[in-house]
Amino acid sequence: MPPLNAMRAFETVARKLSFARAAEELHVTKAAVAQQVRLLEQEIGAPLVERSGRGLALTESGAAGAAGLAEAFSTLARAVRAMREAKGRRFLVINSSASFAATWLVGRIGRFKALHPEIDVLLDANPTEDSLESSTTDALVRWGAGDFPGLATTLLFKENVFPVCAPDLANGHSPLRSPQDLSRHTLLHLEWSSAYSSWPTWSDWLKAAGARDVEARHGVWFNNMAMAIRAAAQGQGVALTSFAIAADELAGGRLVAPFSISVETPFGYYFLCRPEEAGKSRIKALREFLVEEAARSAAAPA
């Protein structure tokens, strides 16, 4: 059998069709993921992924094994959980994106544990479309327009987007007094999937702010909100974000919102669970806690 790490790296790349997004999920570097995939290709004796336009595509050999590997790792996850629960340890598993987990959930899950010491929580930042089809997951936090068929859905946040930056940048040599002042600063962008084309861009925000002479297409691009927020906090530029993501950085003074103008979106973050389990005490406790925390975040000062 090929090394397990190599198969795990390829399975993640096959799902994400991106070395960068696979690296983010696995918490390793892009180069490390590429190296593991090359190792598996050497073991198999055939290429598994290939360049396709700006992205990746699976080769015939890669497609032949991708689904089987995904099911195999799901089976392994269920087996590990069963072993843990056999000795009396029953995790409450909440699944979210790595970005949302890093910027919001991680800072709050400890308070939930303090309020409910009897509940052991496992925060899984490895989202897949069928997460609730497996018994290994109890609840999800997902971003979208609220259309999650067959699931019990509770809104945590609606997204209103506004600029943020480091305090030293906002008050430095080129202070941000009006939106037009952004012409002298680097704009930090998110490269959203085309499925989220309704998400406001810098062009949308600048139009709402009446800043006609600011170039909205240049700057630095990220495919992960947490990276954009970190770059903004380091003074590298001005990012477009929401309270759901930036609340802790704003409250801690690492970021400021130099303008009061925001752009509404049709999207938000939602708590999801199986309808038949929505009334379970553990899941109800987690849902109510996250709703309360979301309300505090949404009320954070700009």
PDB file of C-alpha atoms in Angstrom:
ATOM      1  CA  MET A   1       0.000   0.000   0.000  1.00  0.00           C
ATOM      2  CA  PRO A   2       1.203   3.564  -0.705  1.00  0.00           C
ATOM      3  CA  PRO A   3       1.835   5.808   2.314  1.00  0.00           C
ATOM      4  CA  LEU A   4      -1.344   6.952   4.049  1.00  0.00           C
ATOM      5  CA  ASN A   5      -0.259  10.621   4.001  1.00  0.00           C
ATOM      6  CA  ALA A   6       0.158  10.506   0.243  1.00  0.00           C
ATOM      7  CA  MET A   7      -3.312   9.030  -0.259  1.00  0.00           C
ATOM      8  CA  ARG A   8      -4.817  11.589   2.129  1.00  0.00           C
ATOM      9  CA  ALA A   9      -3.144  14.450   0.259  1.00  0.00           C
ATOM     10  CA  PHE A  10      -4.438  13.211  -3.084  1.00  0.00           C
ATOM     11  CA  GLU A  11      -7.963  12.629  -1.743  1.00  0.00           C
ATOM     12  CA  THR A  12      -8.065  16.218  -0.507  1.00  0.00           C
ATOM     13  CA  VAL A  13      -6.723  17.607  -3.782  1.00  0.00           C
ATOM     14  CA  ALA A  14      -9.289  15.517  -5.676  1.00  0.00           C
ATOM     15  CA  ARG A  15     -12.113  17.095  -3.640  1.00  0.00           C
ATOM     16  CA  LYS A  16     -10.793  20.655  -3.766  1.00  0.00           C
ATOM     17  CA  LEU A  17      -9.161  20.525  -7.227  1.00  0.00           C
ATOM     18  CA  SER A  18      -6.580  22.881  -5.768  1.00  0.00           C
ATOM     19  CA  PHE A  19      -3.232  22.317  -4.087  1.00  0.00           C
ATOM     20  CA  ALA A  20      -3.642  25.569  -2.149  1.00  0.00           C
ATOM     21  CA  ARG A  21      -7.079  24.719  -0.747  1.00  0.00           C
ATOM     22  CA  ALA A  22      -5.952  21.177   0.051  1.00  0.00           C
ATOM     23  CA  ALA A  23      -2.964  22.581   1.941  1.00  0.00           C
ATOM     24  CA  GLU A  24      -5.277  24.859   3.922  1.00  0.00           C
ATOM     25  CA  GLU A  25      -7.517  21.945   4.913  1.00  0.00           C
ATOM     26  CA  LEU A  26      -4.579  19.721   5.877  1.00  0.00           C
ATOM     27  CA  HIS A  27      -2.716  22.539   7.675  1.00  0.00           C
ATOM     28  CA  VAL A  28       0.465  21.999   5.675  1.00  0.00           C
ATOM     29  CA  THR A  29       2.194  23.900   2.882  1.00  0.00           C
ATOM     30  CA  LYS A  30       1.161  23.753  -0.755  1.00  0.00           C
ATOM     31  CA  ALA A  31       4.587  22.313  -1.591  1.00  0.00           C
ATOM     32  CA  ALA A  32       4.104  19.514   0.952  1.00  0.00           C
ATOM     33  CA  VAL A  33       0.767  18.548  -0.633  1.00  0.00           C
ATOM     34  CA  ALA A  34       2.267  18.562  -4.127  1.00  0.00           C
ATOM     35  CA  GLN A  35       5.163  16.399  -2.922  1.00  0.00           C
ATOM     36  CA  GLN A  36       2.789  13.823  -1.395  1.00  0.00           C
ATOM     37  CA  VAL A  37       0.723  13.683  -4.592  1.00  0.00           C
ATOM     38  CA  ARG A  38       3.886  13.167  -6.652  1.00  0.00           C
ATOM     39  CA  LEU A  39       4.884  10.358  -4.285  1.00  0.00           C
ATOM     40  CA  LEU A  40       1.538   8.654  -4.830  1.00  0.00           C
ATOM     41  CA  GLU A  41       1.853   9.090  -8.608  1.00  0.00           C
ATOM     42  CA  GLN A  42       5.242   7.367  -8.451  1.00  0.00           C
ATOM     43  CA  GLU A  43       3.715   4.502  -6.448  1.00  0.00           C
ATOM     44  CA  ILE A  44       0.778   4.174  -8.878  1.00  0.00           C
ATOM     45  CA  GLY A  45       2.912   4.648 -11.966  1.00  0.00           C
ATOM     46  CA  ALA A  46       0.600   7.198 -13.584  1.00  0.00           C
ATOM     47  CA  PRO A  47      -0.281  10.902 -13.259  1.00  0.00           C
ATOM     48  CA  LEU A  48      -3.325  11.558 -11.082  1.00  0.00           C
ATOM     49  CA  VAL A  49      -3.924  15.282 -11.585  1.00  0.00           C
ATOM     50  CA  GLU A  50      -3.225  17.669 -14.445  1.00  0.00           C
ATOM     51  CA  ARG A  51      -3.496  21.372 -15.131  1.00  0.00           C
ATOM     52  CA  SER A  52      -6.792  22.490 -16.681  1.00  0.00           C
ATOM     53  CA  GLY A  53      -6.978  26.200 -17.457  1.00  0.00           C
ATOM     54  CA  ARG A  54      -6.352  28.025 -14.185  1.00  0.00           C
ATOM     55  CA  GLY A  55      -7.154  24.978 -12.057  1.00  0.00           C
ATOM     56  CA  LEU A  56      -6.676  21.229 -11.778  1.00  0.00           C
ATOM     57  CA  ALA A  57      -8.464  18.229 -13.203  1.00  0.00           C
ATOM     58  CA  LEU A  58      -8.255  14.545 -12.382  1.00  0.00           C
ATOM     59  CA  THR A  59      -6.706  12.218 -14.917  1.00  0.00           C
ATOM     60  CA  GLU A  60      -8.390   8.934 -15.769  1.00  0.00           C
ATOM     61  CA  SER A  61      -6.271   7.205 -13.118  1.00  0.00           C
ATOM     62  CA  GLY A  62      -7.018   9.874 -10.547  1.00  0.00           C
ATOM     63  CA  ALA A  63     -10.761   9.769 -11.164  1.00  0.00           C
ATOM     64  CA  ALA A  64     -10.723   5.980 -10.880  1.00  0.00           C
ATOM     65  CA  GLY A  65      -9.615   6.130  -7.250  1.00  0.00           C
ATOM     66  CA  ALA A  66     -10.865   9.441  -5.871  1.00  0.00           C
ATOM     67  CA  ALA A  67     -14.328   8.315  -4.769  1.00  0.00           C
ATOM     68  CA  GLY A  68     -13.004   5.133  -3.205  1.00  0.00           C
ATOM     69  CA  LEU A  69     -10.386   7.022  -1.208  1.00  0.00           C
ATOM     70  CA  ALA A  70     -12.994   9.531   0.005  1.00  0.00           C
ATOM     71  CA  GLU A  71     -15.172   6.690   1.266  1.00  0.00           C
ATOM     72  CA  ALA A  72     -12.159   4.963   2.808  1.00  0.00           C
ATOM     73  CA  PHE A  73     -11.178   8.010   4.854  1.00  0.00           C
ATOM     74  CA  SER A  74     -14.799   8.507   5.911  1.00  0.00           C
ATOM     75  CA  THR A  75     -14.810   4.892   7.099  1.00  0.00           C
ATOM     76  CA  LEU A  76     -11.572   5.462   9.009  1.00  0.00           C
ATOM     77  CA  ALA A  77     -13.055   8.542  10.698  1.00  0.00           C
ATOM     78  CA  ARG A  78     -16.110   6.566  11.795  1.00  0.00           C
ATOM     79  CA  ALA A  79     -13.895   3.768  13.097  1.00  0.00           C
ATOM     80  CA  VAL A  80     -11.735   6.143  15.158  1.00  0.00           C
ATOM     81  CA  ARG A  81     -14.813   7.813  16.614  1.00  0.00           C
ATOM     82  CA  ALA A  82     -16.320   4.433  17.493  1.00  0.00           C
ATOM     83  CA  MET A  83     -13.141   3.488  19.332  1.00  0.00           C
ATOM     84  CA  ARG A  84     -13.202   6.743  21.291  1.00  0.00           C
ATOM     85  CA  GLU A  85     -16.860   6.357  22.194  1.00  0.00           C
ATOM     86  CA  ALA A  86     -16.372   2.745  23.242  1.00  0.00           C
ATOM     87  CA  LYS A  87     -14.521   3.944  26.329  1.00  0.00           C
ATOM     88  CA  GLY A  88     -17.223   6.468  27.185  1.00  0.00           C
ATOM     89  CA  ARG A  89     -15.930   9.503  25.280  1.00  0.00           C
ATOM     90  CA  ARG A  90     -18.723  10.972  23.128  1.00  0.00           C
ATOM     91  CA  PHE A  91     -17.716  14.042  21.179  1.00  0.00           C
ATOM     92  CA  LEU A  92     -20.123  16.704  20.008  1.00  0.00           C
ATOM     93  CA  VAL A  93     -18.694  17.286  16.523  1.00  0.00           C
ATOM     94  CA  ILE A  94     -19.228  20.647  14.818  1.00  0.00           C
ATOM     95  CA  ASN A  95     -17.973  21.019  11.265  1.00  0.00           C
ATOM     96  CA  SER A  96     -17.124  24.327   9.570  1.00  0.00           C
ATOM     97  CA  SER A  97     -14.723  25.830   7.077  1.00  0.00           C
ATOM     98  CA  ALA A  98     -11.149  26.301   8.256  1.00  0.00           C
ATOM     99  CA  SER A  99     -11.448  30.058   7.699  1.00  0.00           C
ATOM    100  CA  PHE A 100     -14.552  30.496   9.867  1.00  0.00           C
ATOM    101  CA  ALA A 101     -13.169  28.155  12.507  1.00  0.00           C
ATOM    102  CA  ALA A 102      -9.914  30.137  12.744  1.00  0.00           C
ATOM    103  CA  THR A 103     -11.453  33.605  12.774  1.00  0.00           C
ATOM    104  CA  TRP A 104     -14.562  33.034  14.890  1.00  0.00           C
ATOM    105  CA  LEU A 105     -15.299  29.576  16.300  1.00  0.00           C
ATOM    106  CA  VAL A 106     -11.938  28.873  17.935  1.00  0.00           C
ATOM    107  CA  GLY A 107     -12.190  32.000  20.084  1.00  0.00           C
ATOM    108  CA  ARG A 108     -15.566  30.937  21.476  1.00  0.00           C
ATOM    109  CA  ILE A 109     -15.680  27.172  21.760  1.00  0.00           C
ATOM    110  CA  GLY A 110     -13.730  27.276  25.040  1.00  0.00           C
ATOM    111  CA  ARG A 111     -16.516  29.371  26.623  1.00  0.00           C
ATOM    112  CA  PHE A 112     -19.052  26.795  25.518  1.00  0.00           C
ATOM    113  CA  LYS A 113     -17.005  24.055  27.169  1.00  0.00           C
ATOM    114  CA  ALA A 114     -16.788  26.117  30.368  1.00  0.00           C
ATOM    115  CA  LEU A 115     -20.584  26.471  30.397  1.00  0.00           C
ATOM    116  CA  HIS A 116     -21.088  22.780  29.600  1.00  0.00           C
ATOM    117  CA  PRO A 117     -18.193  20.850  31.136  1.00  0.00           C
ATOM    118  CA  GLU A 118     -20.050  17.582  30.588  1.00  0.00           C
ATOM    119  CA  ILE A 119     -19.852  17.997  26.775  1.00  0.00           C
ATOM    120  CA  ASP A 120     -16.633  17.191  24.935  1.00  0.00           C
ATOM    121  CA  VAL A 121     -16.454  19.171  21.687  1.00  0.00           C
ATOM    122  CA  LEU A 122     -14.545  18.281  18.535  1.00  0.00           C
ATOM    123  CA  LEU A 123     -14.168  21.178  16.080  1.00  0.00           C
ATOM    124  CA  ASP A 124     -13.737  19.706  12.596  1.00  0.00           C
ATOM    125  CA  ALA A 125     -12.476  22.216  10.003  1.00  0.00           C
ATOM    126  CA  ASN A 126     -12.704  19.731   7.136  1.00  0.00           C
ATOM    127  CA  PRO A 127     -15.984  20.584   5.392  1.00  0.00           C
ATOM    128  CA  THR A 128     -17.553  18.243   2.849  1.00  0.00           C
ATOM    129  CA  GLU A 129     -20.960  18.429   1.208  1.00  0.00           C
ATOM    130  CA  ASP A 130     -22.185  15.208   2.825  1.00  0.00           C
ATOM    131  CA  SER A 131     -20.865  15.876   6.347  1.00  0.00           C
ATOM    132  CA  LEU A 132     -24.235  15.192   8.007  1.00  0.00           C
ATOM    133  CA  GLU A 133     -24.765  11.996   6.046  1.00  0.00           C
ATOM    134  CA  SER A 134     -22.094  10.436   8.242  1.00  0.00           C
ATOM    135  CA  SER A 135     -22.711   9.656  11.889  1.00  0.00           C
ATOM    136  CA  THR A 136     -19.380  11.301  12.723  1.00  0.00           C
ATOM    137  CA  THR A 137     -20.791  14.866  12.550  1.00  0.00           C
ATOM    138  CA  ASP A 138     -23.486  16.409  14.756  1.00  0.00           C
ATOM    139  CA  ALA A 139     -23.763  19.976  13.449  1.00  0.00           C
ATOM    140  CA  LEU A 140     -22.467  22.249  10.716  1.00  0.00           C
ATOM    141  CA  VAL A 141     -21.819  25.940  10.278  1.00  0.00           C
ATOM    142  CA  ARG A 142     -22.208  26.844   6.618  1.00  0.00           C
ATOM    143  CA  TRP A 143     -22.111  30.054   4.613  1.00  0.00           C
ATOM    144  CA  GLY A 144     -24.794  30.670   2.021  1.00  0.00           C
ATOM    145  CA  ALA A 145     -28.183  32.156   1.217  1.00  0.00           C
ATOM    146  CA  GLY A 146     -30.070  29.900   3.644  1.00  0.00           C
ATOM    147  CA  ASP A 147     -31.127  27.196   1.196  1.00  0.00           C
ATOM    148  CA  PHE A 148     -30.148  23.929   2.896  1.00  0.00           C
ATOM    149  CA  PRO A 149     -32.804  21.347   1.940  1.00  0.00           C
ATOM    150  CA  GLY A 150     -33.571  18.633   4.461  1.00  0.00           C
ATOM    151  CA  LEU A 151     -31.699  20.242   7.357  1.00  0.00           C
ATOM    152  CA  ALA A 152     -32.809  22.164  10.440  1.00  0.00           C
ATOM    153  CA  THR A 153     -31.458  25.671   9.770  1.00  0.00           C
ATOM    154  CA  THR A 154     -30.747  28.533  12.193  1.00  0.00           C
ATOM    155  CA  LEU A 155     -29.298  31.862  11.053  1.00  0.00           C
ATOM    156  CA  LEU A 156     -26.255  33.047  12.994  1.00  0.00           C
ATOM    157  CA  PHE A 157     -25.231  36.113  10.940  1.00  0.00           C
ATOM    158  CA  LYS A 158     -26.333  38.071   7.945  1.00  0.00           C
ATOM    159  CA  GLU A 159     -23.311  39.480   6.165  1.00  0.00           C
ATOM    160  CA  ASN A 160     -22.760  43.224   5.773  1.00  0.00           C
ATOM    161  CA  VAL A 161     -19.410  43.992   4.167  1.00  0.00           C
ATOM    162  CA  PHE A 162     -17.156  46.933   5.046  1.00  0.00           C
ATOM    163  CA  PRO A 163     -13.428  47.864   4.948  1.00  0.00           C
ATOM    164  CA  VAL A 164     -11.007  47.131   7.812  1.00  0.00           C
ATOM    165  CA  CYS A 165      -7.314  47.834   8.327  1.00  0.00           C
ATOM    166  CA  ALA A 166      -4.645  48.144  11.010  1.00  0.00           C
ATOM    167  CA  PRO A 167      -4.936  51.226  13.267  1.00  0.00           C
ATOM    168  CA  ASP A 168      -1.453  52.439  12.275  1.00  0.00           C
ATOM    169  CA  LEU A 169      -2.411  52.316   8.617  1.00  0.00           C
ATOM    170  CA  ALA A 170      -5.696  54.174   9.162  1.00  0.00           C
ATOM    171  CA  ASN A 171      -3.904  56.976  11.039  1.00  0.00           C
ATOM    172  CA  GLY A 172      -0.508  56.909   9.318  1.00  0.00           C
ATOM    173  CA  HIS A 173       1.166  59.019   6.637  1.00  0.00           C
ATOM    174  CA  SER A 174      -1.851  58.610   4.335  1.00  0.00           C
ATOM    175  CA  PRO A 175      -4.747  58.597   6.812  1.00  0.00           C
ATOM    176  CA  LEU A 176      -8.124  57.207   5.833  1.00  0.00           C
ATOM    177  CA  ARG A 177     -10.492  60.121   6.338  1.00  0.00           C
ATOM    178  CA  SER A 178     -12.776  59.502   3.364  1.00  0.00           C
ATOM    179  CA  PRO A 179     -13.293  56.575   0.944  1.00  0.00           C
ATOM    180  CA  GLN A 180     -11.381  58.495  -1.715  1.00  0.00           C
ATOM    181  CA  ASP A 181      -8.250  58.124   0.436  1.00  0.00           C
ATOM    182  CA  LEU A 182      -8.203  54.419  -0.467  1.00  0.00           C
ATOM    183  CA  SER A 183      -6.555  55.413  -3.750  1.00  0.00           C
ATOM    184  CA  ARG A 184      -3.271  55.651  -1.803  1.00  0.00           C
ATOM    185  CA  HIS A 185      -3.564  52.202  -0.213  1.00  0.00           C
ATOM    186  CA  THR A 186      -3.353  48.540  -1.246  1.00  0.00           C
ATOM    187  CA  LEU A 187      -6.734  46.830  -1.488  1.00  0.00           C
ATOM    188  CA  LEU A 188      -6.904  43.230  -0.241  1.00  0.00           C
ATOM    189  CA  HIS A 189      -9.319  41.097  -2.253  1.00  0.00           C
ATOM    190  CA  LEU A 190     -10.959  37.686  -1.946  1.00  0.00           C
ATOM    191  CA  GLU A 191     -11.055  35.444  -5.004  1.00  0.00           C
ATOM    192  CA  TRP A 192     -14.553  34.061  -4.580  1.00  0.00           C
ATOM    193  CA  SER A 193     -15.970  31.094  -6.455  1.00  0.00           C
ATOM    194  CA  SER A 194     -18.280  32.029  -9.325  1.00  0.00           C
ATOM    195  CA  ALA A 195     -21.052  30.371  -7.316  1.00  0.00           C
ATOM    196  CA  TYR A 196     -20.839  33.363  -4.978  1.00  0.00           C
ATOM    197  CA  SER A 197     -20.865  36.037  -7.657  1.00  0.00           C
ATOM    198  CA  SER A 198     -23.390  38.072  -5.641  1.00  0.00           C
ATOM    199  CA  TRP A 199     -20.827  38.689  -2.908  1.00  0.00           C
ATOM    200  CA  PRO A 200     -19.878  42.398  -2.904  1.00  0.00           C
ATOM    201  CA  THR A 201     -16.500  43.283  -4.355  1.00  0.00           C
ATOM    202  CA  TRP A 202     -14.388  46.371  -3.825  1.00  0.00           C
ATOM    203  CA  SER A 203     -16.073  47.817  -6.919  1.00  0.00           C
ATOM    204  CA  ASP A 204     -19.470  47.413  -5.239  1.00  0.00           C
ATOM    205  CA  TRP A 205     -18.340  49.001  -1.977  1.00  0.00           C
ATOM    206  CA  LEU A 206     -16.584  51.923  -3.685  1.00  0.00           C
ATOM    207  CA  LYS A 207     -19.677  52.590  -5.779  1.00  0.00           C
ATOM    208  CA  ALA A 208     -21.859  52.611  -2.633  1.00  0.00           C
ATOM    209  CA  ALA A 209     -19.360  54.969  -0.975  1.00  0.00           C
ATOM    210  CA  GLY A 210     -19.256  57.315  -3.973  1.00  0.00           C
ATOM    211  CA  ALA A 211     -15.499  56.875  -4.442  1.00  0.00           C
ATOM    212  CA  ARG A 212     -15.288  57.007  -8.244  1.00  0.00           C
ATOM    213  CA  ASP A 213     -11.573  57.543  -8.731  1.00  0.00           C
ATOM    214  CA  VAL A 214     -10.259  54.562  -6.717  1.00  0.00           C
ATOM    215  CA  GLU A 215      -8.909  51.688  -8.804  1.00  0.00           C
ATOM    216  CA  ALA A 216     -10.831  48.653  -7.563  1.00  0.00           C
ATOM    217  CA  ARG A 217      -9.202  45.888  -9.602  1.00  0.00           C
ATOM    218  CA  HIS A 218      -5.626  46.014  -8.308  1.00  0.00           C
ATOM    219  CA  GLY A 219      -4.064  44.913  -5.045  1.00  0.00           C
ATOM    220  CA  VAL A 220      -3.389  41.566  -3.396  1.00  0.00           C
ATOM    221  CA  TRP A 221      -5.773  38.596  -3.774  1.00  0.00           C
ATOM    222  CA  PHE A 222      -6.486  35.749  -1.348  1.00  0.00           C
ATOM    223  CA  ASN A 223      -8.708  32.689  -1.574  1.00  0.00           C
ATOM    224  CA  ASN A 224      -9.186  32.538   2.197  1.00  0.00           C
ATOM    225  CA  MET A 225     -10.759  35.218   4.407  1.00  0.00           C
ATOM    226  CA  ALA A 226      -8.527  34.411   7.378  1.00  0.00           C
ATOM    227  CA  MET A 227      -5.430  35.209   5.302  1.00  0.00           C
ATOM    228  CA  ALA A 228      -6.901  38.520   4.133  1.00  0.00           C
ATOM    229  CA  ILE A 229      -7.754  39.490   7.727  1.00  0.00           C
ATOM    230  CA  ARG A 230      -4.263  38.589   8.912  1.00  0.00           C
ATOM    231  CA  ALA A 231      -2.678  40.650   6.137  1.00  0.00           C
ATOM    232  CA  ALA A 232      -4.889  43.620   7.055  1.00  0.00           C
ATOM    233  CA  ALA A 233      -3.978  43.338  10.751  1.00  0.00           C
ATOM    234  CA  GLN A 234      -0.292  43.372   9.763  1.00  0.00           C
ATOM    235  CA  GLY A 235      -0.776  46.676   7.939  1.00  0.00           C
ATOM    236  CA  GLN A 236      -0.393  45.266   4.432  1.00  0.00           C
ATOM    237  CA  GLY A 237      -3.555  46.922   3.123  1.00  0.00           C
ATOM    238  CA  VAL A 238      -7.303  47.363   3.532  1.00  0.00           C
ATOM    239  CA  ALA A 239      -9.578  44.309   3.431  1.00  0.00           C
ATOM    240  CA  LEU A 240     -13.291  44.013   2.753  1.00  0.00           C
ATOM    241  CA  THR A 241     -14.897  41.807   5.396  1.00  0.00           C
ATOM    242  CA  SER A 242     -17.837  41.410   7.801  1.00  0.00           C
ATOM    243  CA  PHE A 243     -18.456  41.441  11.550  1.00  0.00           C
ATOM    244  CA  ALA A 244     -18.857  37.677  11.499  1.00  0.00           C
ATOM    245  CA  ILE A 245     -15.203  37.346  10.562  1.00  0.00           C
ATOM    246  CA  ALA A 246     -13.599  40.493  11.963  1.00  0.00           C
ATOM    247  CA  ALA A 247     -15.429  40.921  15.300  1.00  0.00           C
ATOM    248  CA  ASP A 248     -12.583  39.623  17.485  1.00  0.00           C
ATOM    249  CA  GLU A 249      -9.898  41.610  15.656  1.00  0.00           C
ATOM    250  CA  LEU A 250     -12.012  44.778  15.926  1.00  0.00           C
ATOM    251  CA  ALA A 251     -12.755  44.226  19.608  1.00  0.00           C
ATOM    252  CA  GLY A 252      -9.066  43.580  20.300  1.00  0.00           C
ATOM    253  CA  GLY A 253      -7.973  46.753  18.515  1.00  0.00           C
ATOM    254  CA  ARG A 254      -5.908  44.889  15.916  1.00  0.00           C
ATOM    255  CA  LEU A 255      -8.274  46.146  13.214  1.00  0.00           C
ATOM    256  CA  VAL A 256     -10.375  49.263  12.839  1.00  0.00           C
ATOM    257  CA  ALA A 257     -13.239  50.094  10.478  1.00  0.00           C
ATOM    258  CA  PRO A 258     -12.323  53.564   9.140  1.00  0.00           C
ATOM    259  CA  PHE A 259     -15.701  54.135   7.449  1.00  0.00           C
ATOM    260  CA  SER A 260     -19.303  53.554   8.530  1.00  0.00           C
ATOM    261  CA  ILE A 261     -20.512  52.528   5.057  1.00  0.00           C
ATOM    262  CA  SER A 262     -21.353  48.848   4.538  1.00  0.00           C
ATOM    263  CA  VAL A 263     -22.879  46.833   1.701  1.00  0.00           C
ATOM    264  CA  GLU A 264     -25.553  44.224   2.404  1.00  0.00           C
ATOM    265  CA  THR A 265     -25.302  40.721   0.972  1.00  0.00           C
ATOM    266  CA  PRO A 266     -27.887  37.956   0.592  1.00  0.00           C
ATOM    267  CA  PHE A 267     -25.571  35.605   2.442  1.00  0.00           C
ATOM    268  CA  GLY A 268     -24.958  34.615   6.012  1.00  0.00           C
ATOM    269  CA  TYR A 269     -23.627  31.896   8.313  1.00  0.00           C
ATOM    270  CA  TYR A 270     -26.077  29.188   9.371  1.00  0.00           C
ATOM    271  CA  PHE A 271     -26.135  26.500  12.040  1.00  0.00           C
ATOM    272  CA  LEU A 272     -27.342  23.221  10.558  1.00  0.00           C
ATOM    273  CA  CYS A 273     -28.249  19.859  12.042  1.00  0.00           C
ATOM    274  CA  ARG A 274     -30.423  16.847  11.275  1.00  0.00           C
ATOM    275  CA  PRO A 275     -34.114  17.730  11.890  1.00  0.00           C
ATOM    276  CA  GLU A 276     -34.643  14.685  14.084  1.00  0.00           C
ATOM    277  CA  GLU A 277     -31.760  15.756  16.332  1.00  0.00           C
ATOM    278  CA  ALA A 278     -32.530  19.486  16.609  1.00  0.00           C
ATOM    279  CA  GLY A 279     -34.152  19.008  20.015  1.00  0.00           C
ATOM    280  CA  LYS A 280     -31.325  16.972  21.550  1.00  0.00           C
ATOM    281  CA  SER A 281     -30.006  18.716  24.641  1.00  0.00           C
ATOM    282  CA  ARG A 282     -26.372  18.833  23.481  1.00  0.00           C
ATOM    283  CA  ILE A 283     -27.163  20.183  20.036  1.00  0.00           C
ATOM    284  CA  LYS A 284     -29.728  22.641  21.404  1.00  0.00           C
ATOM    285  CA  ALA A 285     -27.169  23.930  23.921  1.00  0.00           C
ATOM    286  CA  LEU A 286     -24.575  24.472  21.189  1.00  0.00           C
ATOM    287  CA  ARG A 287     -27.069  26.156  18.861  1.00  0.00           C
ATOM    288  CA  GLU A 288     -28.317  28.558  21.546  1.00  0.00           C
ATOM    289  CA  PHE A 289     -24.758  29.387  22.591  1.00  0.00           C
ATOM    290  CA  LEU A 290     -23.661  30.176  19.027  1.00  0.00           C
ATOM    291  CA  VAL A 291     -26.766  32.298  18.396  1.00  0.00           C
ATOM    292  CA  GLU A 292     -25.961  34.366  21.519  1.00  0.00           C
ATOM    293  CA  GLU A 293     -22.311  34.728  20.501  1.00  0.00           C
ATOM    294  CA  ALA A 294     -23.332  35.720  16.980  1.00  0.00           C
ATOM    295  CA  ALA A 295     -25.613  38.440  18.364  1.00  0.00           C
ATOM    296  CA  ARG A 296     -22.684  39.855  20.374  1.00  0.00           C
ATOM    297  CA  SER A 297     -20.438  39.813  17.330  1.00  0.00           C
ATOM    298  CA  ALA A 298     -23.018  41.492  15.132  1.00  0.00           C
ATOM    299  CA  ALA A 299     -23.280  44.276  17.713  1.00  0.00           C
ATOM    300  CA  ALA A 300     -19.494  44.845  17.754  1.00  0.00           C
ATOM    301  CA  PRO A 301     -18.504  48.515  17.320  1.00  0.00           C
ATOM    302  CA  ALA A 302     -17.286  49.581  13.904  1.00  0.00           C
TER     303      ALA A 302
END
